[in-house]
């Protein structure tokens, strides 16, 4: 199976024009013919589809609440997470410098690539295909988002969850730091005494690793997002 075929399987989408997909995966560091224009297009599509879905899912939500929910779903960190789930970094075309510095793992590059892929899907098959892909890739996140939690990060939501049940607050412990100064990876444990639980998370900074660990703890405590 070719790389493109493997990626199409991961995406759950088969391209009519595979050159569009290859262009979406080409970072500007790799040359002049790159994904920046597709990224521009995809950014608008991502915002539109998420806004449309929230409009239908939350008929009583106010504009400000929907704006906060959309922001939590389309922010760079979220798009990078989805890109990692789809393993887009494995297929990125990068210049030599970006490859050496770990560009295929960098959140900003992954988020931009995700938008470029959506831009490619739009040109390849139209808006309905984009909706189908976005609904599939964001299904779990859309099911969990709520007006109450919109804009709140994982550590805040975990704290509120524990306080609402009179449980002690979590302790965050740095477990490991790996990599060079310009490309470090942090691993953090989120430890709860009641209920007893240890959840781990990784990120490009200690703060992001703590957020990831808190999100993992919440997924364990609230498997259905409630």
Coordinates of C-alpha atoms in Angstrom, one line a residue:
X1 CA 0.0 0.0 0.0
X2 CA 1.4 3.4 -1.0
X3 CA 1.8 6.2 1.5
X4 CA -1.1 8.1 -0.1
X5 CA -3.3 5.1 0.2
X6 CA -2.4 4.6 3.8
X7 CA -3.2 8.2 4.6
X8 CA -6.5 8.0 2.7
X9 CA -7.4 5.0 4.9
X10 CA -6.5 7.0 8.0
X11 CA -8.6 10.0 6.8
X12 CA -11.5 7.8 5.7
X13 CA -11.5 9.8 2.5
X14 CA -10.3 8.9 -1.0
X15 CA -9.0 11.7 -3.2
X16 CA -10.1 12.2 -6.8
X17 CA -7.0 14.4 -7.4
X18 CA -4.2 13.1 -5.2
X19 CA -2.0 15.9 -6.2
X20 CA -4.2 18.2 -4.0
X21 CA -3.5 16.0 -1.0
X22 CA 0.2 16.0 -1.7
X23 CA 0.2 19.8 -2.0
X24 CA -1.7 20.0 1.4
X25 CA 1.1 18.0 3.0
X26 CA 3.9 20.3 1.6
X27 CA 5.2 22.8 4.1
X28 CA 6.6 26.1 2.8
X29 CA 10.0 25.1 4.0
X30 CA 10.0 22.4 1.2
X31 CA 9.7 25.0 -1.6
X32 CA 7.5 27.6 -3.3
X33 CA 4.7 25.2 -4.3
X34 CA 3.4 24.6 -0.8
X35 CA 0.2 24.4 1.3
X36 CA -0.2 28.0 2.4
X37 CA -3.1 28.8 0.0
X38 CA -4.9 25.6 0.9
X39 CA -4.4 26.4 4.6
X40 CA -6.0 29.8 4.0
X41 CA -9.0 28.1 2.4
X42 CA -9.3 25.3 5.0
X43 CA -9.2 27.8 7.9
X44 CA -12.5 29.3 6.7
X45 CA -14.1 25.9 6.0
X46 CA -13.2 24.5 9.5
X47 CA -14.7 27.6 11.2
X48 CA -17.8 27.4 9.1
X49 CA -18.5 23.7 9.6
X50 CA -17.9 23.8 13.3
X51 CA -20.1 26.9 13.7
X52 CA -22.8 25.3 11.6
X53 CA -22.7 22.1 13.7
X54 CA -22.9 24.1 17.0
X55 CA -25.8 26.1 15.7
X56 CA -27.8 23.0 15.1
X57 CA -26.7 21.1 18.3
X58 CA -27.3 24.0 20.7
X59 CA -30.6 25.7 19.6
X60 CA -30.8 27.7 22.8
X61 CA -27.2 28.8 23.1
X62 CA -26.4 32.4 22.7
X63 CA -23.9 33.9 20.3
X64 CA -21.2 34.4 22.9
X65 CA -21.6 30.8 24.1
X66 CA -21.4 29.4 20.6
X67 CA -18.3 31.6 19.9
X68 CA -16.5 30.2 23.0
X69 CA -17.4 26.6 22.0
X70 CA -16.2 27.1 18.5
X71 CA -13.0 28.7 19.8
X72 CA -12.2 25.6 21.9
X73 CA -12.7 23.3 18.9
X74 CA -10.8 25.3 16.2
X75 CA -7.9 26.5 18.3
X76 CA -4.4 25.5 17.1
X77 CA -3.8 22.9 19.9
X78 CA -7.1 21.1 19.1
X79 CA -6.4 21.0 15.4
X80 CA -2.9 19.7 16.1
X81 CA -4.4 17.0 18.3
X82 CA -6.7 15.8 15.5
X83 CA -3.7 16.0 13.0
X84 CA -1.8 13.7 15.4
X85 CA -4.7 11.3 15.6
X86 CA -4.7 11.2 11.8
X87 CA -0.9 10.8 11.8
X88 CA -0.5 13.7 9.3
X89 CA 3.0 14.4 10.6
X90 CA 4.2 11.1 9.1
X91 CA 3.4 12.3 5.6
X92 CA 4.6 15.9 5.8
X93 CA 7.0 17.2 3.2
X94 CA 9.4 19.5 5.0
X95 CA 12.6 21.3 4.1
X96 CA 15.9 19.9 5.6
X97 CA 16.0 22.4 8.4
X98 CA 12.4 21.8 9.6
X99 CA 13.0 18.0 9.4
X100 CA 16.1 18.2 11.6
X101 CA 14.3 20.4 14.1
X102 CA 11.3 18.0 14.4
X103 CA 8.8 20.1 12.4
X104 CA 6.6 17.0 11.8
X105 CA 5.8 17.1 15.6
X106 CA 5.3 20.9 15.9
X107 CA 1.8 21.8 16.8
X108 CA 1.7 25.0 14.7
X109 CA 2.8 23.1 11.6
X110 CA 0.3 20.2 12.3
X111 CA -2.6 22.6 12.8
X112 CA -1.8 24.4 9.5
X113 CA -1.5 21.1 7.7
X114 CA -4.8 20.0 9.0
X115 CA -6.5 23.1 7.6
X116 CA -4.7 22.6 4.3
X117 CA -6.0 19.0 4.1
X118 CA -9.6 20.3 4.6
X119 CA -8.9 22.9 1.9
X120 CA -7.8 20.1 -0.4
X121 CA -10.9 18.1 0.3
X122 CA -13.1 21.1 -0.5
X123 CA -11.5 21.6 -3.9
X124 CA -11.5 17.8 -4.5
X125 CA -15.1 17.0 -3.6
X126 CA -16.9 20.0 -2.3
X127 CA -18.4 21.1 1.0
X128 CA -20.5 18.0 1.7
X129 CA -17.4 15.9 1.7
X130 CA -15.7 18.4 4.1
X131 CA -18.7 18.2 6.5
X132 CA -18.6 14.4 6.4
X133 CA -14.8 14.4 7.2
X134 CA -15.1 17.0 9.9
X135 CA -18.1 15.4 11.7
X136 CA -16.1 12.1 11.7
X137 CA -12.8 13.6 12.9
X138 CA -14.5 15.8 15.6
X139 CA -17.2 13.4 16.7
X140 CA -15.9 12.8 20.2
X141 CA -15.0 16.4 20.8
X142 CA -18.4 17.7 19.5
X143 CA -20.1 15.2 21.8
X144 CA -18.2 16.5 24.8
X145 CA -18.4 20.2 24.2
X146 CA -20.9 22.2 26.2
X147 CA -21.8 25.8 26.8
X148 CA -20.8 25.4 30.5
X149 CA -17.3 24.1 29.7
X150 CA -16.6 26.3 26.6
X151 CA -13.4 28.2 27.1
X152 CA -12.3 26.3 30.2
X153 CA -9.1 24.4 30.0
X154 CA -8.7 20.8 31.2
X155 CA -7.1 21.7 34.5
X156 CA -9.9 24.1 35.4
X157 CA -12.6 21.6 34.5
X158 CA -10.9 18.9 36.5
X159 CA -10.6 21.2 39.5
X160 CA -14.3 22.1 39.3
X161 CA -15.2 18.4 39.0
X162 CA -13.3 17.5 42.1
X163 CA -14.4 20.5 44.1
X164 CA -18.0 19.8 43.2
X165 CA -17.7 16.4 44.9
X166 CA -15.6 17.6 47.9
X167 CA -12.5 15.8 46.7
X168 CA -8.9 17.0 47.2
X169 CA -7.3 18.9 44.4
X170 CA -4.9 17.0 42.1
X171 CA -1.1 17.1 42.3
X172 CA 1.0 17.5 39.1
X173 CA 4.4 15.9 39.1
X174 CA 7.0 16.3 36.4
X175 CA 8.2 12.8 35.4
X176 CA 10.6 13.4 32.5
X177 CA 12.0 16.0 30.1
X178 CA 13.5 14.8 26.8
X179 CA 14.9 16.3 23.7
X180 CA 17.1 19.3 22.8
X181 CA 16.4 22.8 24.1
X182 CA 14.5 23.8 20.9
X183 CA 12.4 20.6 20.7
X184 CA 11.7 19.4 24.2
X185 CA 9.0 16.9 25.3
X186 CA 7.7 17.0 28.9
X187 CA 5.9 14.2 30.7
X188 CA 3.7 14.9 33.7
X189 CA 1.6 12.8 36.1
X190 CA -1.7 14.1 37.5
X191 CA -2.2 12.4 40.8
X192 CA -5.6 12.2 42.6
X193 CA -6.0 10.9 46.1
X194 CA -9.8 10.7 46.0
X195 CA -10.8 9.0 43.8
X196 CA -7.4 7.3 43.5
X197 CA -6.1 7.9 40.0
X198 CA -2.8 8.6 38.2
X199 CA -3.1 10.0 34.7
X200 CA -0.1 11.0 32.5
X201 CA 0.3 13.5 29.7
X202 CA 3.0 14.8 27.4
X203 CA 3.5 18.2 25.7
X204 CA 6.0 20.6 24.3
X205 CA 6.0 22.5 27.6
X206 CA 5.2 21.6 31.2
X207 CA 2.0 23.6 31.1
X208 CA 0.8 21.7 28.0
X209 CA 1.8 18.3 29.6
X210 CA -0.2 19.2 32.7
X211 CA -3.2 20.1 30.6
X212 CA -2.9 16.8 28.7
X213 CA -2.7 14.8 32.0
X214 CA -5.7 16.6 33.3
X215 CA -7.6 15.9 30.1
X216 CA -6.7 12.2 30.5
X217 CA -7.9 12.2 34.1
X218 CA -11.2 13.8 33.0
X219 CA -11.7 11.2 30.3
X220 CA -11.4 8.5 32.9
X221 CA -13.7 10.2 35.4
X222 CA -16.2 11.4 32.8
X223 CA -16.1 8.8 30.0
X224 CA -19.2 10.3 28.4
X225 CA -18.2 13.9 29.0
X226 CA -20.6 14.3 31.9

